[in-house]
Protein backbone atom coordinates (compact mmCIF):
# COMPACT_ATOMS: atom_id res chain seq x y z
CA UNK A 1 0.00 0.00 0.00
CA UNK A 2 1.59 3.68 -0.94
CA UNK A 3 0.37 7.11 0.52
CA UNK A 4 -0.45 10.33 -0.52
CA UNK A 5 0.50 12.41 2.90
CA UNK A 6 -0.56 16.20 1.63
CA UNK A 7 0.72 19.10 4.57
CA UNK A 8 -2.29 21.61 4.69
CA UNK A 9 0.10 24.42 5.75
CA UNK A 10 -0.30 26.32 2.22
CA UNK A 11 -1.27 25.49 -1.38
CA UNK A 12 0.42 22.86 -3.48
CA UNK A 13 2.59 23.38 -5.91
CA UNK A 14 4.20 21.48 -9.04
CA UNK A 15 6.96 19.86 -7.00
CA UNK A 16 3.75 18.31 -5.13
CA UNK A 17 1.63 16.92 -8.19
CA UNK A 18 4.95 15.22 -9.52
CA UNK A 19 5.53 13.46 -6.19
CA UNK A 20 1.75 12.70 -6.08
CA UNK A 21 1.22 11.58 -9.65
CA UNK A 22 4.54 9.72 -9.85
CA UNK A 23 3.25 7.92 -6.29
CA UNK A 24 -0.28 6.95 -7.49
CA UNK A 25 0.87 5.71 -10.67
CA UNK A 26 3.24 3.77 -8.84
CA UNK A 27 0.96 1.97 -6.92
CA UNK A 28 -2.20 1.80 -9.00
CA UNK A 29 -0.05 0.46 -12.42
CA UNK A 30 0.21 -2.41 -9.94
CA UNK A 31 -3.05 -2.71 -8.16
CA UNK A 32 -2.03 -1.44 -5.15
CA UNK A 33 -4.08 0.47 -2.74
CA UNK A 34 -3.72 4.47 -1.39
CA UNK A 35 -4.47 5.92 1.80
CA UNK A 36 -4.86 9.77 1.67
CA UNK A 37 -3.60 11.56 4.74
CA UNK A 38 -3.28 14.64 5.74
CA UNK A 39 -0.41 15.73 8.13
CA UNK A 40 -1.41 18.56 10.03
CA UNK A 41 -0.04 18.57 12.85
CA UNK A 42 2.06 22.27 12.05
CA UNK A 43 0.07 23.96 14.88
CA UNK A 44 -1.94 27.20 13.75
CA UNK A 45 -0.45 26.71 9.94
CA UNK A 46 -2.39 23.09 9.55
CA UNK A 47 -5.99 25.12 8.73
CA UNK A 48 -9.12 23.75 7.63
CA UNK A 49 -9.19 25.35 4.50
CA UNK A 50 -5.95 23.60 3.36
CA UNK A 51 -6.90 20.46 3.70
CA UNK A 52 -10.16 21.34 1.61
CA UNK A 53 -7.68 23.13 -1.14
CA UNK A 54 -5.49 20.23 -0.95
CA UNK A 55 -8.03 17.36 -1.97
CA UNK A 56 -9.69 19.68 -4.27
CA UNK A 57 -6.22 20.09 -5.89
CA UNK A 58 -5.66 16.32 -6.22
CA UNK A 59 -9.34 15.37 -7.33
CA UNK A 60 -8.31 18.20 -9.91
CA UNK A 61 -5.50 15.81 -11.44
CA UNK A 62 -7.37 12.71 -11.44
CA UNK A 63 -5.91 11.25 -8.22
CA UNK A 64 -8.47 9.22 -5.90
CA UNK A 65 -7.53 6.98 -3.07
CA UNK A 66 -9.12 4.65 -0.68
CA UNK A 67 -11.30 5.01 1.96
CA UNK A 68 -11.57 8.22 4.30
CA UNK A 69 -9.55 10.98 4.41
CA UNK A 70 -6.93 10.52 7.60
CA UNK A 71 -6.49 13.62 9.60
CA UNK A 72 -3.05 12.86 11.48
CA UNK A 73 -3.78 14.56 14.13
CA UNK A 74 -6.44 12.36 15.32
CA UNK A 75 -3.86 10.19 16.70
CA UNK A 76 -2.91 12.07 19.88
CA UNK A 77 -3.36 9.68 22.16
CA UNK A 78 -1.52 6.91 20.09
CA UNK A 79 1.23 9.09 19.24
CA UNK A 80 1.71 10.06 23.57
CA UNK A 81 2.23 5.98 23.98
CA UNK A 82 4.92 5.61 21.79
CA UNK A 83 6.96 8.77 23.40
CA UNK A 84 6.32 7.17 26.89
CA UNK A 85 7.65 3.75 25.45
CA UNK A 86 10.87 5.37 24.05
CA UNK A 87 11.69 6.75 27.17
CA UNK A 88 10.93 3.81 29.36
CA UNK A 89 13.54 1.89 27.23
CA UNK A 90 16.07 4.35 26.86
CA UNK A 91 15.38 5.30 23.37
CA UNK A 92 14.66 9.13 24.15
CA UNK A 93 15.02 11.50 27.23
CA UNK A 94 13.85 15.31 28.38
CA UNK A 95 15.13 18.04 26.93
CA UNK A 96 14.12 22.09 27.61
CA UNK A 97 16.50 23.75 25.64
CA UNK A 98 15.17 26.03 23.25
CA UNK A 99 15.74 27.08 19.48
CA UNK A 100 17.88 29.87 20.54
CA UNK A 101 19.97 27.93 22.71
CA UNK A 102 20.98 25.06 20.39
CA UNK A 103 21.49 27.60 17.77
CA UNK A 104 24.07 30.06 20.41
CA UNK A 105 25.83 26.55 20.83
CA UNK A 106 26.92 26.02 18.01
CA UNK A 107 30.64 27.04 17.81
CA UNK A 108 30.24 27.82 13.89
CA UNK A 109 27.22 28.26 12.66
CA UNK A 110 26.36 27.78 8.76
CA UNK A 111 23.91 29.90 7.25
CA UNK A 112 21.20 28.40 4.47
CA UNK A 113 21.44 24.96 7.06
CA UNK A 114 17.79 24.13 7.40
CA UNK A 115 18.35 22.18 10.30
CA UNK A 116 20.47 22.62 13.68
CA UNK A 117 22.64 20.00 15.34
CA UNK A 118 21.51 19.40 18.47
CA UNK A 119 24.80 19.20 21.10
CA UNK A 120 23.40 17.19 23.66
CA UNK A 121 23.15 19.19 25.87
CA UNK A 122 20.19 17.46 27.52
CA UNK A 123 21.70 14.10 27.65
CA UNK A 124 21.59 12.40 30.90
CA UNK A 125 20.29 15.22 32.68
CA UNK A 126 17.32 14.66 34.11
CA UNK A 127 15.60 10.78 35.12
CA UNK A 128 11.72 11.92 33.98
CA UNK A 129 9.71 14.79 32.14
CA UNK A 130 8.40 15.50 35.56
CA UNK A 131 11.76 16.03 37.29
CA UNK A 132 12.76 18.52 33.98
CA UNK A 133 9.65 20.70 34.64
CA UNK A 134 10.52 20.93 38.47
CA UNK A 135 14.07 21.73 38.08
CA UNK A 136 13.72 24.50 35.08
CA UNK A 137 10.29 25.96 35.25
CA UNK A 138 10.34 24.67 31.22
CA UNK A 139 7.93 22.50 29.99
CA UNK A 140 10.46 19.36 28.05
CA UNK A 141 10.39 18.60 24.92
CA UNK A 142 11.53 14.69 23.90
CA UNK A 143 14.95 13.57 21.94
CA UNK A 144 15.72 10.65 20.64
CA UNK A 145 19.15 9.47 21.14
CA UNK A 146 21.13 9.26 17.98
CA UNK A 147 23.14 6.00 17.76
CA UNK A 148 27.19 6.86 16.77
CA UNK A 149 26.68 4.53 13.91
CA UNK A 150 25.41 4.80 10.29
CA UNK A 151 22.13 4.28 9.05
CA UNK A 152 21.96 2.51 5.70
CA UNK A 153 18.90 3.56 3.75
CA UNK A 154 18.20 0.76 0.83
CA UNK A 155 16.32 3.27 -1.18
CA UNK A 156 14.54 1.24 -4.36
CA UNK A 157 15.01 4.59 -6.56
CA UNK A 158 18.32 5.69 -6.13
CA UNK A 159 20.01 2.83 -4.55
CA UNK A 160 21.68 2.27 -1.12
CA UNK A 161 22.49 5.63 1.29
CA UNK A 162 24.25 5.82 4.39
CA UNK A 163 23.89 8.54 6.93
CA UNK A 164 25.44 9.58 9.92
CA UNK A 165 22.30 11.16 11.78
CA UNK A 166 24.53 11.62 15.22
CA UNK A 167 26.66 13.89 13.11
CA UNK A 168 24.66 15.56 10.98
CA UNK A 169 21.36 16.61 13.33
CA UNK A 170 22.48 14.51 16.78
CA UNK A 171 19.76 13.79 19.05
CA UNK A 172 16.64 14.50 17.52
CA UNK A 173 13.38 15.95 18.32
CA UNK A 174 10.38 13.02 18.63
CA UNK A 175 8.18 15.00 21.05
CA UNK A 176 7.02 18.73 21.16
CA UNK A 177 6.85 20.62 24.07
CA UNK A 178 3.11 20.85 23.85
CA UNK A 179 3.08 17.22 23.68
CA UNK A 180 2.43 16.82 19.72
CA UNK A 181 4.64 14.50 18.10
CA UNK A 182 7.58 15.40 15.61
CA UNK A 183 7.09 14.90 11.67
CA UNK A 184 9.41 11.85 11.87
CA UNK A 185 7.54 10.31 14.92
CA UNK A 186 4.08 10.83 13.68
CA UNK A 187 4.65 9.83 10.02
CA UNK A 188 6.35 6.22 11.28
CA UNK A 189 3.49 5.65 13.56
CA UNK A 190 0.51 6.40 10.80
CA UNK A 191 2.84 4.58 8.02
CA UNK A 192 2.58 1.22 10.46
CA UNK A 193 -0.56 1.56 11.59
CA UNK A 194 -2.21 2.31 8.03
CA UNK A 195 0.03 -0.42 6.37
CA UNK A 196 1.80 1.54 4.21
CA UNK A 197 4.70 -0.47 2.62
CA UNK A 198 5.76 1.69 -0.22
CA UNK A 199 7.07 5.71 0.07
CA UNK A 200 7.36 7.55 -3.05
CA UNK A 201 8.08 10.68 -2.38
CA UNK A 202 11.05 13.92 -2.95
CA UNK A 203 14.77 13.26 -2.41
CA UNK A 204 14.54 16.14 -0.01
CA UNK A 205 13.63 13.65 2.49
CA UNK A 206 16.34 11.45 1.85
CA UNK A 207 18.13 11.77 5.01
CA UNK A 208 14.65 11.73 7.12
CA UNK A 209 14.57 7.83 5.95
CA UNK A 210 17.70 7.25 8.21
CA UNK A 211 15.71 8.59 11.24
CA UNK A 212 12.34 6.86 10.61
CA UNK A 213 14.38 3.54 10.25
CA UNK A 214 15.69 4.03 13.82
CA UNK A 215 12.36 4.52 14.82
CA UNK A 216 10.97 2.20 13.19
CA UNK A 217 13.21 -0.14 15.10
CA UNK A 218 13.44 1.16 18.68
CA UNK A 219 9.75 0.75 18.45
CA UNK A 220 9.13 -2.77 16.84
CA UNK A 221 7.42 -1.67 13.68
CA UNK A 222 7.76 -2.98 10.41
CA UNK A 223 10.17 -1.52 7.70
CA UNK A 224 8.62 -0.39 4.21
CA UNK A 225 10.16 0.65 0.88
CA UNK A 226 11.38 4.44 0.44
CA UNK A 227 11.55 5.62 -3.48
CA UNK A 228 13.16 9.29 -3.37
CA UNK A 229 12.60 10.73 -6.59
CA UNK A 230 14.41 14.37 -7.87
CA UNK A 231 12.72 17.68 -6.92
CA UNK A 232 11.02 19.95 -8.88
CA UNK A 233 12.98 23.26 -9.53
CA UNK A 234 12.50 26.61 -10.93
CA UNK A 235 14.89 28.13 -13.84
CA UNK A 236 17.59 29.07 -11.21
CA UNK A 237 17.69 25.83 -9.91
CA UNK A 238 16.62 25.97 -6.44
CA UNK A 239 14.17 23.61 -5.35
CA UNK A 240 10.00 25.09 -5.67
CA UNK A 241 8.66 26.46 -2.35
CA UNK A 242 5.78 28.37 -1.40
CA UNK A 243 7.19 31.61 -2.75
CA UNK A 244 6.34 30.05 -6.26
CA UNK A 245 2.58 30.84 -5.37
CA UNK A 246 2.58 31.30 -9.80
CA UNK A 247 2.75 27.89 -10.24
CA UNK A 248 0.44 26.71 -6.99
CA UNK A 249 -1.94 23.80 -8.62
CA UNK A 250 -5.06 26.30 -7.22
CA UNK A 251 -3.61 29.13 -9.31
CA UNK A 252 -3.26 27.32 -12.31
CA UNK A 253 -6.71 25.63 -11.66
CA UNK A 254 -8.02 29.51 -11.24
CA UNK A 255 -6.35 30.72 -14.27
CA UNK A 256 -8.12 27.66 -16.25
CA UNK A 257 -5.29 25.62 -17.04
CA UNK A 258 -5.92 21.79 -18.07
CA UNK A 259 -5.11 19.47 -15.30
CA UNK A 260 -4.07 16.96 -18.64
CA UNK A 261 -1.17 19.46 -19.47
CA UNK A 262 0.32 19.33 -15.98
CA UNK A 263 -0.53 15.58 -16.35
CA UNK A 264 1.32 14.88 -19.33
CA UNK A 265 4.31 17.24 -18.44
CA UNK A 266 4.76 14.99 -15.13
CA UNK A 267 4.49 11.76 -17.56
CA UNK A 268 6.87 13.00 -20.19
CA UNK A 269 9.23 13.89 -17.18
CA UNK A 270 8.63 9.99 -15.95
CA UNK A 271 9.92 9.10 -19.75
CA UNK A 272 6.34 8.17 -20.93
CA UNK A 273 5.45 9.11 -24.00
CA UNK A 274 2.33 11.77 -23.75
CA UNK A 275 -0.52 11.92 -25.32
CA UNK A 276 -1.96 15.63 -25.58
CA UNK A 277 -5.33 15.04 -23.91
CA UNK A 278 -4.28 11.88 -21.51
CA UNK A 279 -6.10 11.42 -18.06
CA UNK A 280 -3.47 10.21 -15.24
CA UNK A 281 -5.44 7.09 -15.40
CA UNK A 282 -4.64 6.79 -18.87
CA UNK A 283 -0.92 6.58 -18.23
CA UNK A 284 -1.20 3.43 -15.89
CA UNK A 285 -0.46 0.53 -18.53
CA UNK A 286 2.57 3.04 -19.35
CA UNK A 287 4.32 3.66 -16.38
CA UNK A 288 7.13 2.63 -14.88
CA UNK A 289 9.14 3.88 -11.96
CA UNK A 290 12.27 2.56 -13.49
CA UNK A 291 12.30 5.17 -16.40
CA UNK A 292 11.99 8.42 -14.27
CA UNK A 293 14.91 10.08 -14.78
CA UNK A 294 17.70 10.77 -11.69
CA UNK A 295 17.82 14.19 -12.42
CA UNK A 296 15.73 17.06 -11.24
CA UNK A 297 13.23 18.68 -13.53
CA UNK A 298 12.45 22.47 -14.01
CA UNK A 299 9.40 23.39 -13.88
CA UNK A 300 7.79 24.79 -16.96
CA UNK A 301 5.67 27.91 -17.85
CA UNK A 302 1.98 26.95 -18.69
CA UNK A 303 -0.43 28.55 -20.85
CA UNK A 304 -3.72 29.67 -19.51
């Protein structure tokens, strides 16, 4: 079973319908099933009316799934029993620093990094989240400790990875100081419990395979299949973002475009051969994961 795992923070763009389309073809050319989820547990960016947009947008390209919609953040409860079970083994421990902290400890920062290495500073500290409130006034967030060793990700797409996650992040976040989960908690947790098995989605999130796999592990869950296809970029190439609201799927939709021509530019980027007026279920007999190319596309100018 593959997903389609939309994040109703904002609208989606054509970095998002190639993901999708290349993802549903994947598993529909072979009769496989989709579960639609939406991840929205961003806090007061997840809004109603992005979720709406978001399944409007896919319906729009001829994408369906099966069964309900899954809101992710209907799994509070579940997703507070797998924190307490990391740190009752030793998997994760307290932390209260804050984003400014980690940050000022860095002895050299490096500016355009996305995301901080974590020092450690937490490690060991403190025996329970209760003992972490008491002796800082700060409510604790939840790390996972990072294992010194390499994580091999056996990516199907572009072949075996290894990462160092100690080095590269350190202990990372699993639990929010509110209590929410992290992305790579909550996504490992829904993937198991909907029985998702196959993960098509951007190389971006390459390197958030290695963590999910030690997840996946510390917690006894089964491992699935990770296809990383290339991003999306614009004529500069740096990867599409939200600032490319011109090429949003809802603008495009607005300005009347033809979901087929975004359609059959994602197929003819997927090194199908595409017909003018195809459906995205038309392409299904055609496709084949193994003829998308390694490289990353840019993202073309369409036509009202």
């Amino acid at each position: 079973m593959g997903r389609l795992a939309p994040s109703p923070t904002g609208f989606l763009h054509l970095g998002h319908a190639r993901s999708f389309l290349l993802a549903w073809w994947h598993a529909r050319a072979r009769g496989g099933r989709i579960v639609m989820r939406m991840e929205d547990l961003d806090g007061p960016r997840s809004e109603p009316r992005f979720v709406e947009q978001a399944l409007r947008d896919l319906e729009w390209l001829g994408l369906d799934w099966d069964g309900p919609v899954v809101l992710q953040s209907t799994g509070l409860p579940r997703f507070a029993g797998a924190l307490e079970a990391l740190l009752s083994a030793g998997f994760a421990y307290p932390c209260v620093c804050s984003r400014g902290e980690i940050r000022a400890a860095q002895s050299a920062p490096q500016a355009g990094v996305a995301e901080v290495r974590y020092p450690g500073t937490c490690r060991g500290r403190f025996r329970s989240l209760e003992q972490a409130l008491q002796a800082t006034g700060r409510d604790p967030g939840i790390r996972f400790e990072a294992p010194l060793e390499p994580v091999v990700v056996h990516d199907r797409f572009v072949g075996s990875r290894e990462f160092d996650v100690a080095a590269a992040v350190g202990d990372f976040l699993v639990g929010r100081r509110d209590g929410t989960p992290s992305y790579q908690l909550a996504v490992v947790l829904d993937d198991a419990d909907q029985q998702v098995t196959e993960i098509v989605r951007g190389d971006d999130l390459l390197p958030s395979a290695a963590r999910q796999i030690l997840l996946q592990r510390a917690l006894g869950l089964p491992s699935v299949e990770y296809f990383h296809v290339p991003l999306v970029v614009d004529s500069s190439g740096r990867r599409l973002a939200k600032r490319h609201d011109d090429l949003s799927l809802a603008e495009l939709r607005q300005r009347g475009v033809d979901p087929r021509t975004i359609v059959n530019w994602v197929a003819q980027s997927a090194g199908m051969q595409s017909g003018e007026h195809f459906a995205a279920v038309q392409y299904l007999p055609l496709f084949s994961l193994e003829r998308v190319s390694r490289l990353s596309v840019v993202a073309p100018a369409f036509e009202d």
